[in-house]
JSON list of C-alpha atoms in Angstrom, two decimals:
[
{"chain": "A", "resi": 188, "resn": "MET", "atom": "CA", "xyz": [25.53, 63.09, 29.23]},
{"chain": "A", "resi": 189, "resn": "ARG", "atom": "CA", "xyz": [26.85, 63.88, 32.69]},
{"chain": "A", "resi": 190, "resn": "PHE", "atom": "CA", "xyz": [30.03, 65.49, 33.93]},
{"chain": "A", "resi": 191, "resn": "ARG", "atom": "CA", "xyz": [31.49, 66.05, 37.36]},
{"chain": "A", "resi": 192, "resn": "VAL", "atom": "CA", "xyz": [33.60, 69.16, 37.95]},
{"chain": "A", "resi": 193, "resn": "HIS", "atom": "CA", "xyz": [35.86, 68.86, 41.01]},
{"chain": "A", "resi": 194, "resn": "VAL", "atom": "CA", "xyz": [37.02, 72.15, 42.54]},
{"chain": "A", "resi": 195, "resn": "SER", "atom": "CA", "xyz": [39.63, 72.29, 45.30]},
{"chain": "A", "resi": 196, "resn": "LEU", "atom": "CA", "xyz": [41.85, 74.93, 46.82]},
{"chain": "A", "resi": 197, "resn": "LYS", "atom": "CA", "xyz": [45.37, 74.93, 45.40]},
{"chain": "A", "resi": 198, "resn": "ALA", "atom": "CA", "xyz": [47.86, 73.07, 47.59]},
{"chain": "A", "resi": 199, "resn": "SER", "atom": "CA", "xyz": [49.61, 76.37, 48.35]},
{"chain": "A", "resi": 200, "resn": "VAL", "atom": "CA", "xyz": [46.41, 77.98, 49.68]},
{"chain": "A", "resi": 201, "resn": "LEU", "atom": "CA", "xyz": [45.49, 77.66, 53.36]},
{"chain": "A", "resi": 202, "resn": "ASP", "atom": "CA", "xyz": [42.21, 75.83, 54.07]},
{"chain": "A", "resi": 203, "resn": "PRO", "atom": "CA", "xyz": [40.91, 77.17, 57.40]},
{"chain": "A", "resi": 204, "resn": "GLN", "atom": "CA", "xyz": [37.66, 75.20, 57.10]},
{"chain": "A", "resi": 205, "resn": "GLY", "atom": "CA", "xyz": [39.60, 71.95, 56.74]},
{"chain": "A", "resi": 206, "resn": "GLN", "atom": "CA", "xyz": [41.83, 72.90, 59.67]},
{"chain": "A", "resi": 207, "resn": "THR", "atom": "CA", "xyz": [38.78, 73.55, 61.83]},
{"chain": "A", "resi": 208, "resn": "ILE", "atom": "CA", "xyz": [37.35, 70.13, 60.94]},
{"chain": "A", "resi": 209, "resn": "ARG", "atom": "CA", "xyz": [40.68, 68.44, 61.73]},
{"chain": "A", "resi": 210, "resn": "SER", "atom": "CA", "xyz": [40.89, 70.26, 65.05]},
{"chain": "A", "resi": 211, "resn": "ALA", "atom": "CA", "xyz": [37.32, 69.28, 65.96]},
{"chain": "A", "resi": 212, "resn": "LEU", "atom": "CA", "xyz": [37.95, 65.63, 65.03]},
{"chain": "A", "resi": 213, "resn": "ASN", "atom": "CA", "xyz": [41.16, 65.54, 67.08]},
{"chain": "A", "resi": 214, "resn": "GLY", "atom": "CA", "xyz": [39.21, 67.02, 69.99]},
{"chain": "A", "resi": 215, "resn": "GLN", "atom": "CA", "xyz": [36.62, 64.23, 69.68]},
{"chain": "A", "resi": 216, "resn": "GLY", "atom": "CA", "xyz": [39.34, 61.63, 70.10]},
{"chain": "A", "resi": 217, "resn": "HIS", "atom": "CA", "xyz": [40.22, 60.99, 66.45]},
{"chain": "A", "resi": 218, "resn": "HIS", "atom": "CA", "xyz": [43.92, 61.58, 67.01]},
{"chain": "A", "resi": 219, "resn": "ALA", "atom": "CA", "xyz": [45.03, 59.71, 63.87]},
{"chain": "A", "resi": 220, "resn": "ILE", "atom": "CA", "xyz": [43.61, 62.46, 61.62]},
{"chain": "A", "resi": 221, "resn": "ALA", "atom": "CA", "xyz": [46.65, 64.45, 60.51]},
{"chain": "A", "resi": 222, "resn": "ASP", "atom": "CA", "xyz": [45.07, 66.77, 57.95]},
{"chain": "A", "resi": 223, "resn": "VAL", "atom": "CA", "xyz": [41.71, 67.57, 56.34]},
{"chain": "A", "resi": 224, "resn": "ARG", "atom": "CA", "xyz": [41.15, 69.61, 53.20]},
{"chain": "A", "resi": 225, "resn": "GLN", "atom": "CA", "xyz": [37.73, 70.32, 51.79]},
{"chain": "A", "resi": 226, "resn": "GLY", "atom": "CA", "xyz": [36.65, 70.51, 48.18]},
{"chain": "A", "resi": 227, "resn": "LYS", "atom": "CA", "xyz": [33.40, 70.66, 46.24]},
{"chain": "A", "resi": 228, "resn": "TYR", "atom": "CA", "xyz": [32.03, 69.18, 43.08]},
{"chain": "A", "resi": 229, "resn": "PHE", "atom": "CA", "xyz": [29.27, 69.91, 40.63]},
{"chain": "A", "resi": 230, "resn": "ASP", "atom": "CA", "xyz": [27.37, 67.18, 38.80]},
{"chain": "A", "resi": 231, "resn": "ILE", "atom": "CA", "xyz": [26.25, 68.67, 35.50]},
{"chain": "A", "resi": 232, "resn": "GLU", "atom": "CA", "xyz": [23.61, 67.05, 33.32]},
{"chain": "A", "resi": 233, "resn": "MET", "atom": "CA", "xyz": [23.57, 68.18, 29.70]},
{"chain": "A", "resi": 234, "resn": "ALA", "atom": "CA", "xyz": [20.37, 68.38, 27.66]},
{"chain": "A", "resi": 235, "resn": "PRO", "atom": "CA", "xyz": [19.76, 65.32, 25.45]},
{"chain": "A", "resi": 236, "resn": "GLY", "atom": "CA", "xyz": [21.06, 65.76, 21.93]},
{"chain": "A", "resi": 237, "resn": "THR", "atom": "CA", "xyz": [24.11, 67.78, 22.91]},
{"chain": "A", "resi": 238, "resn": "GLY", "atom": "CA", "xyz": [27.17, 66.50, 21.04]},
{"chain": "A", "resi": 239, "resn": "ARG", "atom": "CA", "xyz": [29.90, 64.96, 23.17]},
{"chain": "A", "resi": 240, "resn": "GLU", "atom": "CA", "xyz": [32.67, 67.31, 21.99]},
{"chain": "A", "resi": 241, "resn": "GLN", "atom": "CA", "xyz": [30.48, 70.37, 22.35]},
{"chain": "A", "resi": 242, "resn": "ALA", "atom": "CA", "xyz": [29.30, 69.30, 25.80]},
{"chain": "A", "resi": 243, "resn": "ARG", "atom": "CA", "xyz": [32.84, 68.70, 26.99]},
{"chain": "A", "resi": 244, "resn": "ALA", "atom": "CA", "xyz": [34.00, 72.08, 25.67]},
{"chain": "A", "resi": 245, "resn": "GLU", "atom": "CA", "xyz": [31.08, 73.87, 27.32]},
{"chain": "A", "resi": 246, "resn": "VAL", "atom": "CA", "xyz": [31.67, 72.20, 30.69]},
{"chain": "A", "resi": 247, "resn": "ASP", "atom": "CA", "xyz": [35.39, 73.05, 30.52]},
{"chain": "A", "resi": 248, "resn": "LEU", "atom": "CA", "xyz": [34.49, 76.68, 29.84]},
{"chain": "A", "resi": 249, "resn": "ILE", "atom": "CA", "xyz": [31.98, 76.81, 32.69]},
{"chain": "A", "resi": 250, "resn": "ALA", "atom": "CA", "xyz": [34.42, 75.17, 35.10]},
{"chain": "A", "resi": 251, "resn": "ARG", "atom": "CA", "xyz": [37.12, 77.70, 34.31]},
{"chain": "A", "resi": 252, "resn": "ASP", "atom": "CA", "xyz": [34.98, 80.82, 34.13]},
{"chain": "A", "resi": 253, "resn": "VAL", "atom": "CA", "xyz": [32.19, 80.24, 36.64]},
{"chain": "A", "resi": 254, "resn": "LEU", "atom": "CA", "xyz": [32.63, 77.29, 39.00]},
{"chain": "A", "resi": 255, "resn": "ALA", "atom": "CA", "xyz": [36.29, 77.70, 39.96]},
{"chain": "A", "resi": 256, "resn": "ASN", "atom": "CA", "xyz": [38.35, 80.73, 40.89]},
{"chain": "A", "resi": 257, "resn": "PRO", "atom": "CA", "xyz": [41.60, 80.00, 39.06]},
{"chain": "A", "resi": 258, "resn": "VAL", "atom": "CA", "xyz": [43.56, 82.37, 41.31]},
{"chain": "A", "resi": 259, "resn": "ILE", "atom": "CA", "xyz": [43.19, 80.09, 44.32]},
{"chain": "A", "resi": 260, "resn": "GLU", "atom": "CA", "xyz": [41.47, 76.93, 43.05]},
{"chain": "A", "resi": 261, "resn": "ASP", "atom": "CA", "xyz": [42.23, 73.99, 40.80]},
{"chain": "A", "resi": 262, "resn": "PHE", "atom": "CA", "xyz": [39.53, 72.15, 38.90]},
{"chain": "A", "resi": 263, "resn": "ARG", "atom": "CA", "xyz": [39.21, 68.85, 37.09]},
{"chain": "A", "resi": 264, "resn": "VAL", "atom": "CA", "xyz": [36.43, 67.73, 34.73]},
{"chain": "A", "resi": 265, "resn": "GLU", "atom": "CA", "xyz": [35.40, 64.08, 34.81]},
{"chain": "A", "resi": 266, "resn": "GLU", "atom": "CA", "xyz": [33.01, 62.52, 32.30]},
{"chain": "A", "resi": 267, "resn": "LEU", "atom": "CA", "xyz": [30.44, 60.34, 34.06]},
{"chain": "A", "resi": 268, "resn": "GLY", "atom": "CA", "xyz": [28.87, 59.06, 30.83]},
{"chain": "B", "resi": 24, "resn": "MET", "atom": "CA", "xyz": [47.42, 57.09, 54.00]},
{"chain": "B", "resi": 25, "resn": "ARG", "atom": "CA", "xyz": [44.80, 59.30, 52.39]},
{"chain": "B", "resi": 26, "resn": "PHE", "atom": "CA", "xyz": [41.07, 58.97, 51.96]},
{"chain": "B", "resi": 27, "resn": "ARG", "atom": "CA", "xyz": [38.47, 61.04, 50.17]},
{"chain": "B", "resi": 28, "resn": "VAL", "atom": "CA", "xyz": [34.96, 61.17, 51.61]},
{"chain": "B", "resi": 29, "resn": "HIS", "atom": "CA", "xyz": [32.35, 62.27, 49.07]},
{"chain": "B", "resi": 30, "resn": "VAL", "atom": "CA", "xyz": [29.14, 63.73, 50.50]},
{"chain": "B", "resi": 31, "resn": "SER", "atom": "CA", "xyz": [26.12, 64.54, 48.34]},
{"chain": "B", "resi": 32, "resn": "LEU", "atom": "CA", "xyz": [22.46, 65.22, 48.90]},
{"chain": "B", "resi": 33, "resn": "LYS", "atom": "CA", "xyz": [20.26, 62.16, 48.42]},
{"chain": "B", "resi": 34, "resn": "ALA", "atom": "CA", "xyz": [18.64, 62.06, 44.99]},
{"chain": "B", "resi": 35, "resn": "SER", "atom": "CA", "xyz": [15.23, 62.58, 46.62]},
{"chain": "B", "resi": 36, "resn": "VAL", "atom": "CA", "xyz": [16.32, 65.81, 48.34]},
{"chain": "B", "resi": 37, "resn": "LEU", "atom": "CA", "xyz": [15.96, 69.14, 46.55]},
{"chain": "B", "resi": 38, "resn": "ASP", "atom": "CA", "xyz": [19.20, 71.02, 45.87]},
{"chain": "B", "resi": 39, "resn": "PRO", "atom": "CA", "xyz": [18.31, 74.72, 45.71]},
{"chain": "B", "resi": 40, "resn": "GLN", "atom": "CA", "xyz": [21.97, 75.73, 45.41]},
{"chain": "B", "resi": 41, "resn": "GLY", "atom": "CA", "xyz": [22.41, 73.53, 42.35]},
{"chain": "B", "resi": 42, "resn": "GLN", "atom": "CA", "xyz": [19.17, 74.88, 40.86]},
{"chain": "B", "resi": 43, "resn": "THR", "atom": "CA", "xyz": [20.41, 78.44, 41.34]},
{"chain": "B", "resi": 44, "resn": "ILE", "atom": "CA", "xyz": [23.66, 77.61, 39.56]},
{"chain": "B", "resi": 45, "resn": "ARG", "atom": "CA", "xyz": [21.77, 75.97, 36.69]},
{"chain": "B", "resi": 46, "resn": "SER", "atom": "CA", "xyz": [19.48, 78.96, 36.39]},
{"chain": "B", "resi": 47, "resn": "ALA", "atom": "CA", "xyz": [22.44, 81.38, 36.38]},
{"chain": "B", "resi": 48, "resn": "LEU", "atom": "CA", "xyz": [24.26, 79.33, 33.73]},
{"chain": "B", "resi": 49, "resn": "ASN", "atom": "CA", "xyz": [21.14, 79.17, 31.53]},
{"chain": "B", "resi": 50, "resn": "GLY", "atom": "CA", "xyz": [20.85, 82.95, 31.93]},
{"chain": "B", "resi": 51, "resn": "GLN", "atom": "CA", "xyz": [24.44, 83.37, 30.73]},
{"chain": "B", "resi": 52, "resn": "GLY", "atom": "CA", "xyz": [23.62, 81.54, 27.52]},
{"chain": "B", "resi": 53, "resn": "HIS", "atom": "CA", "xyz": [24.58, 77.99, 28.54]},
{"chain": "B", "resi": 54, "resn": "HIS", "atom": "CA", "xyz": [21.22, 76.56, 27.48]},
{"chain": "B", "resi": 55, "resn": "ALA", "atom": "CA", "xyz": [22.49, 72.97, 27.17]},
{"chain": "B", "resi": 56, "resn": "ILE", "atom": "CA", "xyz": [22.86, 72.70, 30.98]},
{"chain": "B", "resi": 57, "resn": "ALA", "atom": "CA", "xyz": [19.83, 70.68, 32.08]},
{"chain": "B", "resi": 58, "resn": "ASP", "atom": "CA", "xyz": [20.66, 70.11, 35.75]},
{"chain": "B", "resi": 59, "resn": "VAL", "atom": "CA", "xyz": [23.33, 70.89, 38.34]},
{"chain": "B", "resi": 60, "resn": "ARG", "atom": "CA", "xyz": [23.73, 69.25, 41.72]},
{"chain": "B", "resi": 61, "resn": "GLN", "atom": "CA", "xyz": [26.42, 70.22, 44.17]},
{"chain": "B", "resi": 62, "resn": "GLY", "atom": "CA", "xyz": [28.38, 67.99, 46.52]},
{"chain": "B", "resi": 63, "resn": "LYS", "atom": "CA", "xyz": [31.45, 68.26, 48.69]},
{"chain": "B", "resi": 64, "resn": "TYR", "atom": "CA", "xyz": [34.39, 66.12, 49.59]},
{"chain": "B", "resi": 65, "resn": "PHE", "atom": "CA", "xyz": [36.93, 65.88, 52.36]},
{"chain": "B", "resi": 66, "resn": "ASP", "atom": "CA", "xyz": [40.50, 64.74, 51.77]},
{"chain": "B", "resi": 67, "resn": "ILE", "atom": "CA", "xyz": [41.66, 63.13, 54.99]},
{"chain": "B", "resi": 68, "resn": "GLU", "atom": "CA", "xyz": [45.32, 62.40, 55.72]},
{"chain": "B", "resi": 69, "resn": "MET", "atom": "CA", "xyz": [45.95, 59.85, 58.44]},
{"chain": "B", "resi": 70, "resn": "ALA", "atom": "CA", "xyz": [48.99, 60.04, 60.73]},
{"chain": "B", "resi": 71, "resn": "PRO", "atom": "CA", "xyz": [51.89, 57.81, 59.63]},
{"chain": "B", "resi": 72, "resn": "GLY", "atom": "CA", "xyz": [51.87, 54.41, 61.29]},
{"chain": "B", "resi": 73, "resn": "THR", "atom": "CA", "xyz": [48.08, 54.05, 61.35]},
{"chain": "B", "resi": 74, "resn": "GLY", "atom": "CA", "xyz": [47.12, 50.56, 60.21]},
{"chain": "B", "resi": 75, "resn": "ARG", "atom": "CA", "xyz": [45.15, 50.33, 56.98]},
{"chain": "B", "resi": 76, "resn": "GLU", "atom": "CA", "xyz": [42.15, 48.51, 58.49]},
{"chain": "B", "resi": 77, "resn": "GLN", "atom": "CA", "xyz": [42.02, 50.82, 61.50]},
{"chain": "B", "resi": 78, "resn": "ALA", "atom": "CA", "xyz": [42.33, 53.93, 59.31]},
{"chain": "B", "resi": 79, "resn": "ARG", "atom": "CA", "xyz": [39.54, 52.76, 57.01]},
{"chain": "B", "resi": 80, "resn": "ALA", "atom": "CA", "xyz": [37.25, 51.98, 59.95]},
{"chain": "B", "resi": 81, "resn": "GLU", "atom": "CA", "xyz": [37.94, 55.35, 61.56]},
{"chain": "B", "resi": 82, "resn": "VAL", "atom": "CA", "xyz": [37.25, 57.27, 58.34]},
{"chain": "B", "resi": 83, "resn": "ASP", "atom": "CA", "xyz": [34.00, 55.32, 57.82]},
{"chain": "B", "resi": 84, "resn": "LEU", "atom": "CA", "xyz": [32.93, 56.23, 61.35]},
{"chain": "B", "resi": 85, "resn": "ILE", "atom": "CA", "xyz": [33.81, 59.91, 60.89]},
{"chain": "B", "resi": 86, "resn": "ALA", "atom": "CA", "xyz": [32.03, 60.06, 57.54]},
{"chain": "B", "resi": 87, "resn": "ARG", "atom": "CA", "xyz": [28.83, 58.62, 59.00]},
{"chain": "B", "resi": 88, "resn": "ASP", "atom": "CA", "xyz": [28.82, 60.49, 62.31]},
{"chain": "B", "resi": 89, "resn": "VAL", "atom": "CA", "xyz": [30.41, 63.85, 61.54]},
{"chain": "B", "resi": 90, "resn": "LEU", "atom": "CA", "xyz": [30.89, 64.68, 57.87]},
{"chain": "B", "resi": 91, "resn": "ALA", "atom": "CA", "xyz": [27.53, 63.56, 56.46]},
{"chain": "B", "resi": 92, "resn": "ASN", "atom": "CA", "xyz": [23.98, 63.98, 57.68]},
{"chain": "B", "resi": 93, "resn": "PRO", "atom": "CA", "xyz": [22.52, 60.55, 56.91]},
{"chain": "B", "resi": 94, "resn": "VAL", "atom": "CA", "xyz": [18.97, 61.90, 56.99]},
{"chain": "B", "resi": 95, "resn": "ILE", "atom": "CA", "xyz": [19.48, 63.89, 53.80]},
{"chain": "B", "resi": 96, "resn": "GLU", "atom": "CA", "xyz": [22.94, 62.97, 52.53]},
{"chain": "B", "resi": 97, "resn": "ASP", "atom": "CA", "xyz": [24.75, 59.98, 51.06]},
{"chain": "B", "resi": 98, "resn": "PHE", "atom": "CA", "xyz": [28.48, 59.46, 51.47]},
{"chain": "B", "resi": 99, "resn": "ARG", "atom": "CA", "xyz": [31.14, 57.33, 49.87]},
{"chain": "B", "resi": 100, "resn": "VAL", "atom": "CA", "xyz": [34.67, 56.67, 51.11]},
{"chain": "B", "resi": 101, "resn": "GLU", "atom": "CA", "xyz": [37.44, 56.34, 48.54]},
{"chain": "B", "resi": 102, "resn": "GLU", "atom": "CA", "xyz": [40.99, 55.25, 49.38]},
{"chain": "B", "resi": 103, "resn": "LEU", "atom": "CA", "xyz": [43.55, 57.48, 47.66]},
{"chain": "B", "resi": 104, "resn": "GLY", "atom": "CA", "xyz": [46.57, 55.45, 48.80]}
]
């Protein structure tokens, strides 16, 4: 069973890395790029035999406590099957 | 118009960062975590008035040439609308 945890900065938090990428792209002639924001994701494979409910609960816990910083980041857990 | 470019290491490439996260999670008692691989994504906002076909072509170009390293990384472009 696999899950993907998406972690992104909250919309209210500045993303200097994204701004730098946008600025570099504009400088390379890509003037149509108005904004870039960067995020990350974690593909998590659970050991065989883990129950679906238990796996989901564990991934939610890990996302909240370890992978994301809830002060400045949002996260979303997606089940990949 | 918004696009999301997903960039991940090719399956054949080792992901030491993901392995470190897995190891740390196992050490914290999350023994059901069998594997972790990390990826990143870029949310790209195009300037208003950019044609859909042109925007898509430009994002594909940027993904291939700038955002991903095709030697070790795969990318996928998703249209967010």
